[in-house]
Amino acid sequence: MIDIRPATVDDVPALAALRWEFRAGRATATEDRSAFLARCAEWMRTALIGDWRAWVAVDGDRAGGVRGESDAIVGHVWLCAIGKIPNPSGQRERQAYISNFYVRPTARGGLGRRLLQQAIDWADANGVEYALLTPTPRSRGLYGRHGFHVSEDWLIRPVRGKGL
Ligand SMILES: CC(C)(COP(=O)(O)OP(=O)(O)OC[C@H]1O[C@@H](n2cnc3c(N)ncnc32)[C@H](O)[C@@H]1OP(=O)(O)O)[C@@H](O)C(=O)NCCC(=O)NCCS
């Protein structure tokens, strides 16, 4: 059985490994795997005690009761709460950026929907006005079924300064 729960810093090594699996599977990595895992884990530890939160899907058959065991975490979704400047007119005062949404190929088929719903439920309960994300062509249907649509309210501008 696969359960979904909030991620903790104990999960970070597994989450960094899953990030590598997700992103290095899409484009050729220019960074060495172990260097990336160390850098990503450091970032995730800081993020999870800051404005980010994540939910993980844990395969009970693989978990053996050991939290953070990398094989047991088969999917995740991340959300960053972005504060708005306070308004005196009763508006919700956060946006939520949803990212790093990934389910291992062998666990796909209903799990993505369950993970995404966790992020949406958190946003609903925590003063979020809009949840934002960038879809892939393949994932648009899933997002559409969860109420995401193309907005006319936002303008975006790519920023390409020098360096990272
Ligand atoms: C997106 C993803 C997390 C969904 O998990 P899932 O368990 O497959 O999702 P569900 O079974 O609950 O929902 C099925 C929907 O997911 C989307 N989906 C399915 N496979 C997908 C894939 N390989 N890539 C992107 N989206 C996919 C489709 O919208 C699908 O609906 P459809 O069958 O009507 O087209 C998972 O497929 C995945 O990790 N894909 C690769 C990473 C990715 O594309 N992440 C999203 C980037 S915006």
Short mmCIF file of C-alpha atoms and ligand atoms in Angstrom, two decimals:
data_model
loop_
_atom_site.label_atom_id
_atom_site.label_comp_id
_atom_site.label_asym_id
_atom_site.label_seq_id
_atom_site.Cartn_x
_atom_site.Cartn_y
_atom_site.Cartn_z
CA MET A 1 0.00 0.00 0.00
CA ILE A 2 1.23 3.49 -0.78
CA ASP A 3 0.67 6.19 1.82
CA ILE A 4 1.20 9.91 1.45
CA ARG A 5 2.62 11.99 4.27
CA PRO A 6 4.42 15.32 4.70
CA ALA A 7 8.16 15.12 4.09
CA THR A 8 10.62 15.79 6.89
CA VAL A 9 14.31 16.61 6.89
CA ASP A 10 14.97 12.92 7.56
CA ASP A 11 13.73 12.22 4.05
CA VAL A 12 16.20 14.60 2.42
CA PRO A 13 18.74 12.01 1.15
CA ALA A 14 15.93 10.08 -0.55
CA LEU A 15 14.37 13.27 -1.89
CA ALA A 16 17.66 14.45 -3.38
CA ALA A 17 18.12 11.06 -5.05
CA LEU A 18 14.62 11.26 -6.47
CA ARG A 19 15.31 14.76 -7.76
CA TRP A 20 18.34 13.42 -9.59
CA GLU A 21 16.31 10.55 -11.05
CA PHE A 22 13.64 13.01 -12.24
CA ARG A 23 15.84 15.70 -13.73
CA ALA A 24 18.82 13.72 -14.98
CA GLY A 25 16.26 11.52 -16.73
CA ARG A 26 14.99 14.50 -18.75
CA ALA A 27 18.18 16.24 -19.85
CA THR A 28 21.87 15.38 -19.84
CA ALA A 29 23.34 16.24 -16.46
CA THR A 30 26.31 18.60 -16.50
CA GLU A 31 27.00 18.00 -12.81
CA ASP A 32 28.48 14.92 -11.19
CA ARG A 33 25.80 12.87 -9.37
CA SER A 34 27.42 12.87 -5.93
CA ALA A 35 28.17 16.59 -6.09
CA PHE A 36 24.59 17.24 -7.11
CA LEU A 37 23.16 15.07 -4.31
CA ALA A 38 25.20 16.93 -1.70
CA ARG A 39 24.23 20.35 -3.07
CA CYS A 40 20.58 19.40 -3.49
CA ALA A 41 20.34 17.85 -0.01
CA GLU A 42 21.75 21.00 1.55
CA TRP A 43 19.22 23.10 -0.36
CA MET A 44 16.34 20.80 0.62
CA ARG A 45 17.22 20.84 4.32
CA THR A 46 17.14 24.63 4.32
CA ALA A 47 14.00 24.75 2.18
CA LEU A 48 11.98 22.38 4.37
CA ILE A 49 12.55 24.47 7.47
CA GLY A 50 11.74 27.61 5.47
CA ASP A 51 8.99 28.39 2.99
CA TRP A 52 8.92 25.03 1.21
CA ARG A 53 7.05 21.87 2.13
CA ALA A 54 6.74 18.56 0.35
CA TRP A 55 4.62 15.43 0.44
CA VAL A 56 6.02 12.00 -0.20
CA ALA A 57 4.39 8.80 -1.39
CA VAL A 58 5.79 5.85 0.58
CA ASP A 59 5.47 2.29 -0.61
CA GLY A 60 4.76 0.31 2.58
CA ASP A 61 6.01 -2.92 1.02
CA ARG A 62 9.45 -1.39 0.53
CA ALA A 63 9.58 0.81 3.59
CA GLY A 64 10.28 -1.74 6.31
CA GLY A 65 9.50 1.03 8.76
CA VAL A 66 12.64 2.95 7.89
CA ARG A 67 11.87 6.57 7.18
CA GLY A 68 13.99 8.05 4.43
CA GLU A 69 14.97 4.77 2.81
CA SER A 70 15.31 5.84 -0.80
CA ASP A 71 13.56 2.87 -2.42
CA ALA A 72 10.48 3.39 -0.29
CA ILE A 73 9.74 6.93 -1.45
CA VAL A 74 8.19 6.53 -4.88
CA GLY A 75 6.91 10.03 -5.51
CA HIS A 76 6.80 13.57 -4.24
CA VAL A 77 5.45 17.03 -4.81
CA TRP A 78 6.85 20.31 -3.48
CA LEU A 79 5.16 23.61 -2.67
CA CYS A 80 6.70 26.98 -1.87
CA ALA A 81 4.52 29.45 -0.01
CA ILE A 82 5.15 32.96 -1.31
CA GLY A 83 3.99 35.73 0.99
CA LYS A 84 2.01 38.66 -0.34
CA ILE A 85 2.23 42.12 1.15
CA PRO A 86 -0.68 42.47 3.58
CA ASN A 87 -3.95 43.88 2.30
CA PRO A 88 -6.55 45.55 4.49
CA SER A 89 -9.41 44.09 2.45
CA GLY A 90 -9.65 40.47 3.58
CA GLN A 91 -7.74 38.92 0.68
CA ARG A 92 -5.72 35.73 1.03
CA GLU A 93 -2.08 36.67 1.60
CA ARG A 94 -0.07 33.89 0.00
CA GLN A 95 0.61 32.39 -3.40
CA ALA A 96 1.86 28.82 -3.78
CA TYR A 97 4.38 27.64 -6.32
CA ILE A 98 4.10 23.88 -6.98
CA SER A 99 7.15 22.11 -8.35
CA ASN A 100 9.24 18.92 -8.39
CA PHE A 101 6.20 16.77 -9.01
CA TYR A 102 7.38 13.26 -9.79
CA VAL A 103 6.23 9.66 -9.43
CA ARG A 104 8.52 6.77 -10.30
CA PRO A 105 7.35 5.07 -13.49
CA THR A 106 6.52 1.80 -11.72
CA ALA A 107 4.23 3.59 -9.22
CA ARG A 108 2.28 5.70 -11.71
CA GLY A 109 -1.44 5.41 -12.16
CA GLY A 110 -3.45 7.42 -9.64
CA LEU A 111 -0.62 8.44 -7.34
CA GLY A 112 0.04 11.75 -9.10
CA ARG A 113 -3.56 12.77 -8.53
CA ARG A 114 -3.31 11.91 -4.83
CA LEU A 115 -0.08 13.85 -4.35
CA LEU A 116 -1.33 16.93 -6.20
CA GLN A 117 -4.49 16.92 -4.08
CA GLN A 118 -2.35 17.08 -0.91
CA ALA A 119 -0.67 20.25 -2.14
CA ILE A 120 -4.01 21.79 -3.13
CA ASP A 121 -5.58 20.88 0.22
CA TRP A 122 -2.67 22.54 2.05
CA ALA A 123 -3.04 25.67 -0.09
CA ASP A 124 -6.79 25.78 0.57
CA ALA A 125 -6.24 25.54 4.30
CA ASN A 126 -3.36 28.00 4.52
CA GLY A 127 -4.48 31.27 3.04
CA VAL A 128 -3.29 30.75 -0.54
CA GLU A 129 -4.90 32.86 -3.24
CA TYR A 130 -3.39 31.16 -6.30
CA ALA A 131 -1.40 27.98 -6.86
CA LEU A 132 1.03 28.35 -9.77
CA LEU A 133 3.01 25.85 -11.79
CA THR A 134 4.55 25.25 -15.19
CA PRO A 135 3.04 22.18 -16.89
CA THR A 136 4.49 19.86 -19.46
CA PRO A 137 2.25 19.10 -22.44
CA ARG A 138 1.61 15.59 -21.06
CA SER A 139 0.61 16.76 -17.58
CA ARG A 140 -1.86 19.47 -18.60
CA GLY A 141 -4.86 17.15 -18.39
CA LEU A 142 -4.09 16.21 -14.80
CA TYR A 143 -3.75 19.84 -13.77
CA GLY A 144 -6.89 20.80 -15.66
CA ARG A 145 -8.88 18.20 -13.72
CA HIS A 146 -7.63 19.85 -10.51
CA GLY A 147 -8.82 23.31 -11.48
CA PHE A 148 -5.68 24.78 -13.05
CA HIS A 149 -6.19 26.94 -16.12
CA VAL A 150 -4.28 29.39 -18.25
CA SER A 151 -4.41 32.80 -16.58
CA GLU A 152 -4.89 36.20 -18.11
CA ASP A 153 -4.02 37.82 -14.79
CA TRP A 154 -0.28 37.18 -14.78
CA LEU A 155 2.54 38.52 -16.92
CA ILE A 156 5.87 36.73 -16.89
CA ARG A 157 9.19 37.97 -18.14
CA PRO A 158 12.21 35.71 -18.64
CA VAL A 159 15.24 37.24 -16.92
CA ARG A 160 18.61 36.26 -18.34
CA GLY A 161 21.31 38.05 -16.43
CA LYS A 162 24.96 37.13 -16.42
CA GLY A 163 25.82 33.98 -14.47
CA LEU A 164 23.48 31.88 -12.33
C1 LIG B 1 3.10 13.76 -13.66
C2 LIG B 1 3.10 12.54 -12.75
C3 LIG B 1 3.62 12.95 -11.35
C4 LIG B 1 1.65 12.05 -12.61
O1 LIG B 1 1.63 10.85 -11.84
P1 LIG B 1 0.67 9.65 -12.31
O2 LIG B 1 0.58 8.68 -11.18
O3 LIG B 1 1.16 9.19 -13.61
O4 LIG B 1 -0.72 10.47 -12.46
P2 LIG B 1 -2.22 9.97 -12.39
O5 LIG B 1 -2.32 8.54 -12.83
O6 LIG B 1 -2.82 10.32 -11.07
O7 LIG B 1 -2.89 10.91 -13.48
C5 LIG B 1 -2.75 10.62 -14.84
C6 LIG B 1 -2.41 11.92 -15.53
O8 LIG B 1 -1.05 12.27 -15.26
C7 LIG B 1 -0.48 12.88 -16.42
N1 LIG B 1 0.63 12.03 -16.82
C8 LIG B 1 0.65 10.69 -17.00
N2 LIG B 1 1.87 10.29 -17.36
C9 LIG B 1 2.63 11.40 -17.45
C10 LIG B 1 3.99 11.62 -17.80
N3 LIG B 1 4.82 10.63 -18.15
N4 LIG B 1 4.45 12.87 -17.77
C11 LIG B 1 3.65 13.89 -17.41
N5 LIG B 1 2.35 13.75 -17.07
C12 LIG B 1 1.85 12.50 -17.10
C13 LIG B 1 -1.57 12.92 -17.48
O9 LIG B 1 -2.22 14.18 -17.38
C14 LIG B 1 -2.50 11.81 -17.03
O10 LIG B 1 -3.81 12.03 -17.43
P3 LIG B 1 -4.31 11.43 -18.83
O11 LIG B 1 -4.07 9.96 -18.73
O12 LIG B 1 -5.74 11.81 -18.89
O13 LIG B 1 -3.46 12.08 -19.88
C15 LIG B 1 3.97 11.39 -13.31
O14 LIG B 1 3.42 10.92 -14.52
C16 LIG B 1 5.41 11.81 -13.56
O15 LIG B 1 6.21 11.76 -12.64
N6 LIG B 1 5.74 12.23 -14.77
C17 LIG B 1 7.10 12.64 -15.11
C18 LIG B 1 7.46 13.95 -14.41
C19 LIG B 1 6.55 15.08 -14.82
O16 LIG B 1 6.20 15.25 -15.99
N7 LIG B 1 6.15 15.88 -13.81
C20 LIG B 1 5.24 16.99 -14.03
C21 LIG B 1 5.98 18.13 -14.61
S1 LIG B 1 4.94 19.56 -14.75
#
